[in-house]
Amino acid sequence: MCSYIPLARPDIRKTDIELVNNVLKSGMLIQGKYVGKLEKSVSKLTNSNNSIAVSNGTATMHLALISLGIGKGDEVIVPAFSYVATANVVELVGAKPVFVDITLDTFNIDISKIKNAITSKTKAIIPVHEFGLACEIDKIMEIAKKHNLYVIEDAACALGAKINNKPVGSFGDFASFSFHPRKSITSGEGGILNVKNDEKAKKIRQLRNHGIEIIEDQMQFVEAGFNYRMTDIQAALAVGQLSRFDDILAKKRMLAKVYEEHIKNSNIKTPKVPHNYSHTWQSYHILIADSLDQKEVIYTLKQNNILVNYGAQCIPEQQFYKLKYGFNSIKEFPKAYKAYTKGIVLPLYEKLNIENIKYISKKVNELC
Ligand SMILES: *Cc1c(COP(=O)(O)O)cnc(C)c1O
């Protein structure tokens, strides 16, 4: 272990490296057997009929929007607090993201505010399962059905999360997962898109690969597609970690409990898991009191060799969105703004042990 505790650190083991070596030795570097294996494993884990591996999590949502033909003049509802990619993909297809505030109990979209955001132009909702905790996706599906909207679950952080034992990624028309090194398992870069509709799945497989379709043994270019492929090198890395995914989640849940037991400070709100929800703890996100300065707390913890950071962006507060739409985030999205300016993520990953978590908790208690 290093002399400081990083915010995230993937646990790459010898067996994972052997799988990657297999690919390198085979010479089949892209979309060989491991891409197929990864797709099958994720399908099984998330009750999906089509899981499609692509180059990263952002690309999955981009493809989903394109396959729906969403573009200029359309609106897509997204939470105001997430990683900025959730809204960027809407901008990238020429549509308008319509932001909805979150609840501070879960940091997920406030479903009571969705109805007011729906207009005649709304085509889809991209709810996020933030930090590995499912949003109220079952209720969002009901709203979507009533208003004829598509749902793309942004489950980038939430592989393995469940509500009443039903996995995220099995609710929406689409669901997106990321294998960036900050997530529970990583392929370096990588993503999986779950697709309910078989026709759309076929189209997305074409769009992923330059628009290619094999027709009567001939390669045809039937779409103007992308190169959004995942390499077999990446897939092999993720397949190795996925084979011990239950252990990874169990370890993270155990460590989250240690935080829960040891962070005792009236200036800190620790995350709570709603009844019947199973959290995957991509991040342990705490909220500090209004009287504390987030930047100072982050800085002081870093001085103590604990590398922490803010959790996610208040997206309407970011320069591009603020200038384009003239948002006043504090007024329009007060909770997203608060989560952005008073939220802190603490290190939580497989490589840490109970002593590390106790040490971090002690420092956090002292410095807040
Ligand atoms: C990480 C993340 C993404 C983007 O995933 P990439 O694989 O980095 O493109 C999108 N949405 C959320 C909520 C994320 O946490």
PDB file of C-alpha atoms and ligand atoms in Angstrom, residues 55-59 61 82-86 128-131 154-157 176-180 182-183 189-191 282, ligand 1:
ATOM      1  CA  SER A  55     -15.919   1.647 -25.742  1.00  0.00           C
ATOM      2  CA  ASN A  56     -17.160   3.503 -22.639  1.00  0.00           C
ATOM      3  CA  GLY A  57     -20.232   4.377 -20.593  1.00  0.00           C
ATOM      4  CA  THR A  58     -20.855   7.688 -22.349  1.00  0.00           C
ATOM      5  CA  ALA A  59     -20.891   5.978 -25.762  1.00  0.00           C
ATOM      6  CA  MET A  61     -26.041   6.425 -23.838  1.00  0.00           C
ATOM      7  CA  SER A  82     -24.732  13.442 -11.773  1.00  0.00           C
ATOM      8  CA  TYR A  83     -21.562  13.034 -13.719  1.00  0.00           C
ATOM      9  CA  VAL A  84     -21.771  15.571 -16.546  1.00  0.00           C
ATOM     10  CA  ALA A  85     -21.794  12.830 -19.245  1.00  0.00           C
ATOM     11  CA  THR A  86     -25.463  12.101 -18.439  1.00  0.00           C
ATOM     12  CA  VAL A 128     -29.188   7.913 -12.663  1.00  0.00           C
ATOM     13  CA  HIS A 129     -28.492   5.331  -9.948  1.00  0.00           C
ATOM     14  CA  GLU A 130     -26.033   7.647  -8.245  1.00  0.00           C
ATOM     15  CA  PHE A 131     -23.054   6.297  -6.291  1.00  0.00           C
ATOM     16  CA  ASP A 154     -27.688   5.539 -16.254  1.00  0.00           C
ATOM     17  CA  ALA A 155     -26.375   2.695 -14.132  1.00  0.00           C
ATOM     18  CA  ALA A 156     -22.717   3.624 -14.742  1.00  0.00           C
ATOM     19  CA  CYS A 157     -21.958   3.191 -11.025  1.00  0.00           C
ATOM     20  CA  SER A 176     -25.922   1.907 -19.340  1.00  0.00           C
ATOM     21  CA  PHE A 177     -22.971   0.577 -17.324  1.00  0.00           C
ATOM     22  CA  SER A 178     -19.421   1.911 -17.165  1.00  0.00           C
ATOM     23  CA  PHE A 179     -16.158   0.088 -16.504  1.00  0.00           C
ATOM     24  CA  HIS A 180     -14.072   3.192 -15.896  1.00  0.00           C
ATOM     25  CA  ARG A 182     -13.542   4.511 -10.624  1.00  0.00           C
ATOM     26  CA  LYS A 183     -16.362   1.919 -10.883  1.00  0.00           C
ATOM     27  CA  GLU A 189     -12.330   2.159 -20.428  1.00  0.00           C
ATOM     28  CA  GLY A 190     -15.511   0.357 -21.339  1.00  0.00           C
ATOM     29  CA  GLY A 191     -19.264   0.188 -21.121  1.00  0.00           C
ATOM     30  CA  GLN A 282     -19.454   2.704  -5.847  1.00  0.00           C
TER      31      GLN A 282
HETATM   32  C1  LIG B   1     -18.740   7.285 -14.870  1.00  0.00           C
HETATM   33  C2  LIG B   1     -20.080   7.793 -15.228  1.00  0.00           C
HETATM   34  C3  LIG B   1     -20.455   8.007 -16.571  1.00  0.00           C
HETATM   35  C4  LIG B   1     -19.485   7.918 -17.725  1.00  0.00           C
HETATM   36  O1  LIG B   1     -18.909   6.701 -17.904  1.00  0.00           O
HETATM   37  P1  LIG B   1     -17.583   6.608 -18.807  1.00  0.00           P
HETATM   38  O2  LIG B   1     -17.350   5.153 -18.939  1.00  0.00           O
HETATM   39  O3  LIG B   1     -16.503   7.324 -18.059  1.00  0.00           O
HETATM   40  O4  LIG B   1     -17.881   7.263 -20.112  1.00  0.00           O
HETATM   41  C5  LIG B   1     -21.760   8.397 -16.830  1.00  0.00           C
HETATM   42  N1  LIG B   1     -22.651   8.575 -15.846  1.00  0.00           N
HETATM   43  C6  LIG B   1     -22.332   8.406 -14.546  1.00  0.00           C
HETATM   44  C7  LIG B   1     -23.363   8.595 -13.496  1.00  0.00           C
HETATM   45  C8  LIG B   1     -21.026   8.023 -14.211  1.00  0.00           C
HETATM   46  O5  LIG B   1     -20.704   7.882 -12.911  1.00  0.00           O
END
